[in-house]
Short mmCIF file of N, CA, C and O in Angstrom, two decimals:
data_model
loop_
_atom_site.label_atom_id
_atom_site.label_comp_id
_atom_site.label_asym_id
_atom_site.label_seq_id
_atom_site.Cartn_x
_atom_site.Cartn_y
_atom_site.Cartn_z
N MET A 988 140.24 64.50 161.93
CA MET A 988 141.00 63.65 160.89
C MET A 988 140.60 64.72 159.64
O MET A 988 139.29 64.70 159.35
N MET A 989 141.45 65.24 158.86
CA MET A 989 140.81 65.86 157.45
C MET A 989 140.86 64.95 156.52
O MET A 989 139.96 65.02 155.54
N ASP A 990 141.45 63.79 156.24
CA ASP A 990 141.37 63.10 155.13
C ASP A 990 141.54 61.54 155.80
O ASP A 990 142.18 60.87 155.85
N PRO A 991 140.15 60.84 155.83
CA PRO A 991 140.03 59.69 156.37
C PRO A 991 140.58 58.52 155.26
O PRO A 991 140.98 57.58 155.85
N ILE A 992 140.52 58.68 154.08
CA ILE A 992 140.76 57.62 153.05
C ILE A 992 142.41 57.57 153.24
O ILE A 992 142.92 56.58 152.89
N ALA A 993 143.00 58.80 153.28
CA ALA A 993 144.47 58.96 153.32
C ALA A 993 144.85 58.11 154.64
O ALA A 993 145.94 57.32 154.64
N ASP A 994 144.13 58.33 155.74
CA ASP A 994 144.33 57.52 156.97
C ASP A 994 144.48 56.05 156.72
O ASP A 994 145.18 55.20 157.18
N LEU A 995 143.41 55.82 156.07
CA LEU A 995 143.13 54.17 155.62
C LEU A 995 144.48 53.85 154.74
O LEU A 995 144.85 52.64 155.20
N LEU A 996 144.80 54.44 153.73
CA LEU A 996 146.01 54.04 153.05
C LEU A 996 147.25 54.07 153.96
O LEU A 996 147.99 52.91 153.74
N THR A 997 147.27 54.91 154.82
CA THR A 997 148.67 55.02 155.35
C THR A 997 148.61 53.76 156.53
O THR A 997 149.67 53.25 156.77
N ARG A 998 147.27 53.62 157.10
CA ARG A 998 147.56 52.36 158.11
C ARG A 998 147.62 51.33 157.34
O ARG A 998 148.53 50.26 157.90
N ILE A 999 147.16 50.88 156.20
CA ILE A 999 147.59 49.50 155.47
C ILE A 999 148.92 49.53 155.21
O ILE A 999 149.71 48.63 155.22
N ARG A 1000 149.53 50.88 154.70
CA ARG A 1000 151.05 50.74 154.38
C ARG A 1000 151.90 50.48 155.58
O ARG A 1000 152.88 49.79 155.37
N ASN A 1001 151.60 51.04 156.45
CA ASN A 1001 152.39 51.03 157.66
C ASN A 1001 152.46 49.59 158.34
O ASN A 1001 153.32 48.99 158.81
N GLY A 1002 151.13 49.03 158.42
CA GLY A 1002 150.89 47.57 158.68
C GLY A 1002 151.66 46.64 157.80
O GLY A 1002 152.23 45.76 158.53
N SER A 1003 151.79 46.79 156.75
CA SER A 1003 152.42 46.16 155.66
C SER A 1003 153.89 46.14 155.91
O SER A 1003 154.67 44.97 155.82
N GLU A 1004 154.38 47.25 156.15
CA GLU A 1004 156.05 47.37 156.31
C GLU A 1004 156.12 46.85 157.54
O GLU A 1004 157.47 46.35 157.69
N ALA A 1005 155.52 46.93 158.56
CA ALA A 1005 155.70 46.62 160.04
C ALA A 1005 155.39 44.81 159.94
O ALA A 1005 155.48 44.25 160.90
N LYS A 1006 154.84 44.11 158.86
CA LYS A 1006 154.56 42.93 158.86
C LYS A 1006 153.59 42.40 159.55
O LYS A 1006 153.45 41.21 160.14
N HIS A 1007 152.51 43.26 159.82
CA HIS A 1007 151.38 42.89 160.83
C HIS A 1007 150.43 42.02 160.12
O HIS A 1007 150.38 41.97 158.73
N ASP A 1008 149.72 40.97 160.84
CA ASP A 1008 148.80 40.24 160.14
C ASP A 1008 147.53 40.92 159.78
O ASP A 1008 146.76 40.66 158.72
N LYS A 1009 147.18 41.99 160.52
CA LYS A 1009 145.82 42.80 160.56
C LYS A 1009 146.13 44.34 160.83
O LYS A 1009 146.93 44.49 161.69
N VAL A 1010 145.36 45.21 160.21
CA VAL A 1010 145.11 46.42 160.74
C VAL A 1010 143.63 46.77 160.99
O VAL A 1010 142.91 46.31 160.26
N ASP A 1011 143.42 47.74 161.97
CA ASP A 1011 142.05 48.06 162.26
C ASP A 1011 141.87 49.71 161.88
O ASP A 1011 142.73 50.53 162.06
N VAL A 1012 140.84 49.88 161.24
CA VAL A 1012 140.46 51.34 160.57
C VAL A 1012 139.02 51.43 161.08
O VAL A 1012 138.17 50.41 160.92
N PRO A 1013 138.84 52.74 161.26
CA PRO A 1013 137.13 53.25 161.72
C PRO A 1013 136.58 53.01 160.35
O PRO A 1013 136.90 53.17 159.03
N TYR A 1014 135.19 52.69 160.57
CA TYR A 1014 134.44 52.10 159.21
C TYR A 1014 133.72 53.39 158.87
O TYR A 1014 133.42 54.27 159.20
N SER A 1015 133.91 53.25 157.37
CA SER A 1015 132.77 54.22 156.78
C SER A 1015 132.41 53.49 155.31
O SER A 1015 133.06 52.65 154.95
N LYS A 1016 131.40 53.97 154.51
CA LYS A 1016 130.86 53.33 153.35
C LYS A 1016 131.93 53.15 152.48
O LYS A 1016 132.28 52.55 151.54
N ILE A 1017 132.83 54.44 152.19
CA ILE A 1017 133.56 54.64 151.10
C ILE A 1017 134.88 53.85 151.52
O ILE A 1017 135.34 53.17 150.46
N LYS A 1018 135.14 53.72 152.75
CA LYS A 1018 136.51 52.71 153.04
C LYS A 1018 136.02 51.36 152.70
O LYS A 1018 136.74 50.47 152.28
N ASP A 1019 134.85 50.98 153.22
CA ASP A 1019 134.40 49.51 152.82
C ASP A 1019 134.33 49.33 151.29
O ASP A 1019 134.78 48.22 150.86
N GLY A 1020 133.93 50.29 150.34
CA GLY A 1020 134.08 50.25 148.93
C GLY A 1020 135.52 50.16 148.48
O GLY A 1020 135.69 49.13 147.54
N ILE A 1021 136.32 50.77 148.94
CA ILE A 1021 137.73 50.76 148.63
C ILE A 1021 138.31 49.51 148.99
O ILE A 1021 138.84 48.83 148.12
N VAL A 1022 138.12 48.91 150.12
CA VAL A 1022 138.71 47.71 150.68
C VAL A 1022 138.00 46.40 149.70
O VAL A 1022 138.63 45.38 149.52
N LYS A 1023 136.69 46.54 149.48
CA LYS A 1023 136.05 45.36 148.47
C LYS A 1023 136.89 45.39 147.34
O LYS A 1023 137.06 44.27 146.83
N VAL A 1024 137.29 46.53 146.74
CA VAL A 1024 138.37 46.38 145.46
C VAL A 1024 139.53 45.76 145.70
O VAL A 1024 139.94 44.76 144.94
N PHE A 1025 140.24 46.18 146.65
CA PHE A 1025 141.12 45.57 147.20
C PHE A 1025 141.05 44.00 147.20
O PHE A 1025 141.97 43.20 146.96
N LYS A 1026 140.02 43.47 147.70
CA LYS A 1026 139.87 42.01 148.17
C LYS A 1026 139.37 41.21 146.79
O LYS A 1026 140.03 40.37 146.49
N THR A 1027 138.85 42.19 145.88
CA THR A 1027 138.48 41.33 144.61
C THR A 1027 139.74 41.17 143.75
O THR A 1027 139.69 40.42 142.90
N ARG A 1028 140.60 42.20 144.03
CA ARG A 1028 141.86 42.28 143.11
C ARG A 1028 142.98 41.33 143.77
O ARG A 1028 144.09 41.17 143.25
N GLY A 1029 142.45 40.66 144.69
CA GLY A 1029 143.69 40.05 145.60
C GLY A 1029 144.70 40.59 146.41
O GLY A 1029 145.78 39.89 146.54
N LEU A 1030 144.31 41.74 146.75
CA LEU A 1030 145.61 42.62 147.26
C LEU A 1030 145.45 42.32 148.73
O LEU A 1030 146.56 42.81 149.40
N ILE A 1031 144.65 41.85 149.25
CA ILE A 1031 144.53 41.77 150.83
C ILE A 1031 143.81 40.43 150.84
O ILE A 1031 143.20 39.81 150.00
N LYS A 1032 144.00 39.69 151.98
CA LYS A 1032 143.30 38.39 152.38
C LYS A 1032 141.90 38.52 152.44
O LYS A 1032 141.22 37.91 151.99
N ASN A 1033 141.52 39.35 153.52
CA ASN A 1033 140.10 39.54 153.73
C ASN A 1033 139.66 40.68 154.71
O ASN A 1033 140.75 41.45 155.07
N PHE A 1034 138.71 41.06 154.91
CA PHE A 1034 138.23 41.94 155.93
C PHE A 1034 136.89 41.65 156.47
O PHE A 1034 135.95 40.93 155.81
N ARG A 1035 136.47 42.29 157.72
CA ARG A 1035 135.29 42.24 158.05
C ARG A 1035 134.91 43.44 159.00
O ARG A 1035 135.96 44.15 159.59
N VAL A 1036 133.82 43.56 159.35
CA VAL A 1036 133.23 44.92 159.96
C VAL A 1036 133.13 44.50 161.47
O VAL A 1036 132.34 43.59 161.57
N VAL A 1037 133.71 45.19 162.52
CA VAL A 1037 133.59 44.81 163.95
C VAL A 1037 132.81 45.81 164.62
O VAL A 1037 133.07 46.97 164.34
N LYS A 1038 131.47 45.62 164.82
CA LYS A 1038 130.66 46.39 165.21
C LYS A 1038 130.90 46.95 167.03
O LYS A 1038 131.38 46.19 167.73
N ASP A 1039 130.85 48.11 167.03
CA ASP A 1039 130.86 48.62 168.51
C ASP A 1039 129.75 49.82 168.72
O ASP A 1039 128.83 50.04 168.03
N ASP A 1040 130.10 50.32 169.93
CA ASP A 1040 128.91 51.17 170.34
C ASP A 1040 128.90 52.46 169.53
O ASP A 1040 128.13 53.50 169.61
N ARG A 1041 130.10 52.90 168.73
CA ARG A 1041 130.21 54.19 167.97
C ARG A 1041 129.99 53.86 166.37
O ARG A 1041 128.98 53.23 166.13
N GLN A 1042 130.98 54.17 165.56
CA GLN A 1042 130.93 53.95 164.26
C GLN A 1042 131.10 52.60 163.74
O GLN A 1042 130.82 52.37 162.44
N GLY A 1043 131.81 51.90 164.53
CA GLY A 1043 132.44 50.31 164.06
C GLY A 1043 133.82 50.62 163.72
O GLY A 1043 134.25 51.53 163.28
N MET A 1044 134.54 49.40 163.40
CA MET A 1044 135.74 49.32 163.01
C MET A 1044 135.86 48.23 161.89
O MET A 1044 135.17 47.20 161.77
N MET A 1045 136.73 48.48 160.83
CA MET A 1045 137.12 47.15 160.09
C MET A 1045 138.28 46.78 160.09
O MET A 1045 139.19 47.42 160.38
N ARG A 1046 138.34 45.50 160.27
CA ARG A 1046 139.50 44.57 160.39
C ARG A 1046 140.10 44.27 159.04
O ARG A 1046 139.34 43.37 158.51
N ILE A 1047 141.21 44.50 158.55
CA ILE A 1047 141.66 44.31 157.22
C ILE A 1047 142.94 43.20 157.58
O ILE A 1047 143.87 43.53 158.11
N TYR A 1048 142.69 42.17 157.06
CA TYR A 1048 143.59 41.07 157.01
C TYR A 1048 144.65 41.14 155.86
O TYR A 1048 144.29 40.91 154.57
N LEU A 1049 146.07 41.42 156.25
CA LEU A 1049 146.84 41.98 155.07
C LEU A 1049 147.54 40.48 154.48
O LEU A 1049 147.43 39.60 154.95
N LYS A 1050 147.89 40.77 153.21
CA LYS A 1050 148.26 39.44 152.29
C LYS A 1050 149.84 39.56 152.15
O LYS A 1050 150.25 40.85 151.77
N TYR A 1051 150.60 38.45 152.19
CA TYR A 1051 152.16 38.63 151.76
C TYR A 1051 152.33 37.30 150.92
O TYR A 1051 151.57 36.50 150.98
N ASP A 1052 153.37 37.55 150.05
CA ASP A 1052 153.94 36.40 149.13
C ASP A 1052 154.77 35.54 150.16
O ASP A 1052 154.70 35.59 151.37
N SER A 1053 155.18 34.46 149.18
CA SER A 1053 156.04 33.55 149.84
C SER A 1053 157.37 33.90 150.59
O SER A 1053 157.98 33.58 151.52
N ASP A 1054 157.81 35.21 150.07
CA ASP A 1054 159.17 35.71 150.72
C ASP A 1054 158.85 36.87 151.52
O ASP A 1054 159.91 37.25 152.08
N GLY A 1055 157.57 36.79 151.69
CA GLY A 1055 157.35 38.02 152.97
C GLY A 1055 157.12 39.17 152.48
O GLY A 1055 156.87 40.17 153.11
N ARG A 1056 156.91 39.58 151.09
CA ARG A 1056 156.74 40.92 150.47
C ARG A 1056 155.17 41.21 150.55
O ARG A 1056 154.37 40.13 150.05
N PRO A 1057 154.87 42.38 150.90
CA PRO A 1057 153.41 42.79 151.10
C PRO A 1057 152.73 42.53 149.56
O PRO A 1057 153.49 42.93 148.73
N ALA A 1058 151.71 42.12 149.40
CA ALA A 1058 150.94 42.29 148.22
C ALA A 1058 150.59 43.69 147.54
O ALA A 1058 150.53 44.05 146.52
N LEU A 1059 150.34 44.63 148.68
CA LEU A 1059 150.25 46.12 148.54
C LEU A 1059 151.25 46.71 148.86
O LEU A 1059 151.91 47.06 150.13
N SER A 1060 152.21 47.07 147.75
CA SER A 1060 153.62 47.78 148.21
C SER A 1060 153.53 49.14 148.05
O SER A 1060 154.26 49.75 148.87
N HIS A 1061 152.69 49.61 147.26
CA HIS A 1061 152.79 51.09 146.89
C HIS A 1061 150.95 51.68 146.88
O HIS A 1061 150.27 51.00 146.02
N LEU A 1062 150.76 52.27 147.87
CA LEU A 1062 149.43 52.97 147.69
C LEU A 1062 149.51 54.59 147.53
O LEU A 1062 150.46 55.15 148.35
N LYS A 1063 149.03 55.30 146.48
CA LYS A 1063 148.95 56.40 146.44
C LYS A 1063 147.60 57.15 146.25
O LYS A 1063 146.91 56.82 145.54
N ARG A 1064 147.47 58.11 147.19
CA ARG A 1064 146.21 58.72 147.01
C ARG A 1064 146.33 59.94 145.84
O ARG A 1064 147.24 60.78 145.79
N GLU A 1065 145.18 59.81 145.07
CA GLU A 1065 145.44 60.57 143.82
C GLU A 1065 144.39 61.77 144.17
O GLU A 1065 145.10 63.07 144.12
N SER A 1066 143.28 61.77 144.58
CA SER A 1066 142.44 63.03 144.85
C SER A 1066 142.37 63.21 146.07
O SER A 1066 142.29 62.26 146.96
N ARG A 1067 142.50 64.34 146.58
CA ARG A 1067 142.70 64.88 148.04
C ARG A 1067 141.91 65.84 148.13
O ARG A 1067 141.31 66.71 147.25
N PRO A 1068 141.36 66.64 149.64
CA PRO A 1068 140.66 67.37 149.85
C PRO A 1068 141.06 68.43 149.29
O PRO A 1068 140.27 69.40 148.75
N GLY A 1069 142.38 69.17 149.07
CA GLY A 1069 142.83 70.23 148.60
C GLY A 1069 142.80 70.18 147.01
O GLY A 1069 142.95 71.45 146.35
N LEU A 1070 142.82 69.12 146.42
CA LEU A 1070 142.91 69.02 144.85
C LEU A 1070 142.07 67.85 144.45
O LEU A 1070 142.70 66.73 144.41
N ARG A 1071 140.66 68.01 143.95
CA ARG A 1071 140.16 66.66 143.61
C ARG A 1071 140.24 66.34 142.25
O ARG A 1071 140.67 67.52 141.46
N LYS A 1072 140.54 65.16 141.83
CA LYS A 1072 140.65 64.73 140.57
C LYS A 1072 139.51 64.08 140.09
O LYS A 1072 139.07 62.84 140.53
N TYR A 1073 138.85 64.38 138.93
CA TYR A 1073 137.59 63.79 138.42
C TYR A 1073 137.95 63.46 136.95
O TYR A 1073 138.80 64.00 136.38
N LEU A 1074 137.87 62.18 136.62
CA LEU A 1074 138.09 61.57 135.30
C LEU A 1074 136.77 61.05 134.62
O LEU A 1074 136.18 60.45 134.98
N ASN A 1075 137.05 61.30 133.17
CA ASN A 1075 136.00 60.66 132.13
C ASN A 1075 136.44 59.25 131.88
O ASN A 1075 137.49 58.83 132.20
N VAL A 1076 135.64 58.39 131.32
CA VAL A 1076 135.83 57.05 131.24
C VAL A 1076 137.02 56.80 130.17
O VAL A 1076 137.77 55.94 130.35
N ASP A 1077 137.26 57.84 129.21
CA ASP A 1077 138.28 57.67 128.28
C ASP A 1077 139.50 58.18 128.83
O ASP A 1077 140.70 58.04 128.40
N GLU A 1078 139.64 58.86 130.15
CA GLU A 1078 140.88 59.42 130.92
C GLU A 1078 141.47 58.59 132.08
O GLU A 1078 142.25 58.75 132.51
N ILE A 1079 140.70 57.26 132.27
CA ILE A 1079 140.97 56.46 133.35
C ILE A 1079 142.57 55.62 132.90
O ILE A 1079 142.41 55.12 131.98
N PRO A 1080 143.33 55.84 133.76
CA PRO A 1080 144.56 55.54 133.55
C PRO A 1080 144.90 53.90 133.95
O PRO A 1080 144.11 53.32 134.38
N SER A 1081 145.71 53.17 133.21
CA SER A 1081 146.15 52.04 133.30
C SER A 1081 147.47 52.02 134.08
O SER A 1081 148.73 52.69 133.70
N VAL A 1082 147.24 51.54 135.34
CA VAL A 1082 148.45 51.79 136.63
C VAL A 1082 149.29 50.53 136.19
O VAL A 1082 148.93 49.28 136.19
N ARG A 1083 150.56 51.11 136.25
CA ARG A 1083 151.62 50.05 136.17
C ARG A 1083 151.25 49.09 134.89
O ARG A 1083 151.70 48.01 134.97
N THR A 1084 151.18 49.68 133.73
CA THR A 1084 150.59 48.76 132.67
C THR A 1084 149.74 47.36 133.12
O THR A 1084 150.07 46.52 132.31
N GLY A 1085 148.89 47.70 133.84
CA GLY A 1085 147.80 46.70 133.99
C GLY A 1085 148.22 46.15 135.36
O GLY A 1085 147.39 44.97 135.65
N PHE A 1086 149.37 45.97 135.73
CA PHE A 1086 149.76 45.37 137.27
C PHE A 1086 149.12 46.10 138.44
O PHE A 1086 149.18 45.39 139.51
N GLY A 1087 148.77 47.37 138.09
CA GLY A 1087 148.13 47.76 139.42
C GLY A 1087 146.85 48.17 139.06
O GLY A 1087 146.02 47.88 138.37
N VAL A 1088 146.09 48.84 140.10
CA VAL A 1088 144.76 49.11 140.17
C VAL A 1088 144.27 50.43 140.42
O VAL A 1088 144.92 51.36 141.56
N ALA A 1089 143.68 51.23 139.64
CA ALA A 1089 143.00 52.38 139.78
C ALA A 1089 141.71 52.42 140.45
O ALA A 1089 141.03 51.67 140.29
N VAL A 1090 141.40 53.22 141.67
CA VAL A 1090 140.21 52.95 142.28
C VAL A 1090 139.59 54.43 142.13
O VAL A 1090 139.92 55.19 142.44
N LEU A 1091 138.07 54.37 141.77
CA LEU A 1091 137.39 55.46 141.44
C LEU A 1091 136.10 55.30 142.34
O LEU A 1091 135.46 54.29 142.54
N SER A 1092 135.60 56.56 142.64
CA SER A 1092 134.28 56.79 143.11
C SER A 1092 133.40 57.09 142.00
O SER A 1092 133.52 58.32 141.58
N THR A 1093 132.52 56.35 141.37
CA THR A 1093 131.50 56.76 140.63
C THR A 1093 130.02 56.87 141.02
O THR A 1093 129.62 56.43 142.25
N SER A 1094 129.04 57.14 140.04
CA SER A 1094 127.81 56.74 140.36
C SER A 1094 127.40 55.50 140.72
O SER A 1094 126.22 55.54 141.13
N LYS A 1095 128.14 54.31 140.05
CA LYS A 1095 127.83 53.20 140.56
C LYS A 1095 128.42 52.66 141.45
O LYS A 1095 128.57 51.26 141.89
N GLY A 1096 129.13 53.38 142.49
CA GLY A 1096 129.52 52.92 143.62
C GLY A 1096 131.26 53.14 143.37
O GLY A 1096 131.82 53.45 142.33
N VAL A 1097 131.86 52.55 144.57
CA VAL A 1097 133.50 52.41 144.27
C VAL A 1097 133.67 51.31 143.28
O VAL A 1097 133.47 50.20 143.76
N LEU A 1098 134.55 51.41 142.38
CA LEU A 1098 134.81 50.58 141.21
C LEU A 1098 136.65 50.80 141.14
O LEU A 1098 137.05 51.65 141.11
N SER A 1099 137.04 49.60 140.51
CA SER A 1099 138.23 49.58 140.09
C SER A 1099 138.45 50.30 138.58
O SER A 1099 137.35 50.41 138.00
N GLY A 1100 139.54 50.62 138.09
CA GLY A 1100 139.40 51.44 136.74
C GLY A 1100 138.88 50.55 135.61
O GLY A 1100 138.20 50.92 134.88
N ASP A 1101 139.33 49.44 135.89
CA ASP A 1101 138.69 48.26 134.51
C ASP A 1101 137.29 48.30 134.65
O ASP A 1101 136.76 48.30 133.72
N ASP A 1102 136.67 48.12 135.95
CA ASP A 1102 135.23 47.94 136.00
C ASP A 1102 134.70 49.01 135.55
O ASP A 1102 133.65 49.37 134.84
N ALA A 1103 135.34 50.39 135.74
CA ALA A 1103 134.65 51.69 135.49
C ALA A 1103 134.58 51.75 134.07
O ALA A 1103 133.59 52.14 133.21
N LYS A 1104 135.70 51.40 133.21
CA LYS A 1104 135.71 51.27 131.78
C LYS A 1104 134.78 50.40 131.16
O LYS A 1104 134.05 50.61 130.29
N GLN A 1105 134.53 49.44 131.75
CA GLN A 1105 133.63 48.22 131.23
C GLN A 1105 132.15 48.86 131.53
O GLN A 1105 131.35 48.77 130.58
N GLN A 1106 131.91 49.36 132.55
CA GLN A 1106 130.52 49.92 132.52
C GLN A 1106 130.44 51.44 132.16
O GLN A 1106 129.17 52.06 132.28
N GLN A 1107 131.38 51.92 131.60
CA GLN A 1107 131.22 53.23 130.78
C GLN A 1107 130.87 54.55 131.81
O GLN A 1107 130.17 55.17 131.50
N VAL A 1108 131.60 54.31 132.98
CA VAL A 1108 131.43 55.68 134.04
C VAL A 1108 132.67 56.24 134.22
O VAL A 1108 133.65 55.40 134.53
N GLY A 1109 132.72 57.52 134.62
CA GLY A 1109 133.89 58.06 135.29
C GLY A 1109 133.52 58.61 136.61
O GLY A 1109 132.38 58.17 137.11
N GLY A 1110 134.36 59.09 137.36
CA GLY A 1110 134.04 59.45 138.73
C GLY A 1110 135.43 60.11 139.18
O GLY A 1110 136.73 60.57 138.62
N GLU A 1111 135.26 60.20 140.54
CA GLU A 1111 136.57 60.94 141.25
C GLU A 1111 137.61 59.79 141.27
O GLU A 1111 137.55 58.61 141.74
N TYR A 1112 139.12 60.02 141.09
CA TYR A 1112 140.10 59.20 141.09
C TYR A 1112 140.68 59.13 142.59
O TYR A 1112 141.38 59.93 142.83
N ILE A 1113 140.15 58.19 143.19
CA ILE A 1113 140.72 57.89 144.73
C ILE A 1113 142.15 57.75 144.83
O ILE A 1113 142.81 58.58 145.58
N CYS A 1114 142.55 56.70 144.35
CA CYS A 1114 143.88 56.00 144.54
C CYS A 1114 144.26 55.25 143.54
O CYS A 1114 143.50 54.56 142.74
N SER A 1115 145.84 55.00 143.51
CA SER A 1115 146.04 53.91 142.84
C SER A 1115 146.97 53.14 143.64
O SER A 1115 147.74 53.65 144.50
N VAL A 1116 147.10 51.62 143.26
CA VAL A 1116 147.77 50.74 144.22
C VAL A 1116 148.68 49.83 143.32
O VAL A 1116 147.97 49.36 142.23
N TRP A 1117 149.56 49.21 143.67
CA TRP A 1117 150.32 48.33 143.11
C TRP A 1117 151.15 47.44 144.01
O TRP A 1117 151.48 47.93 145.13
#
């Protein structure tokens, strides 16, 4: 697998479109940080790590509104292995005029764009979701 973060976003996108209750993805620390940002912003119900003999799996419980529309409708990978995008704190975008979330990997961990601005840190622009 060339890009595990793109795989995470694709599995969440496909699971949401298929109206699944949960999706399973291989565990890694960066994916754990991304999913924690989704959880704190209310874009997913919950997640948990399922231990196995290998690297482990993350089970992500997807969230839908009362009409059955997914809370995560658009997931866009910004920085990718062929073209990394790094942002200073003053370059962090406002996604969908505040209705979306920018996810950055910073020296203080994986943070949302708002949290990175508050802590005055920049970093790699992982993805934007809304």
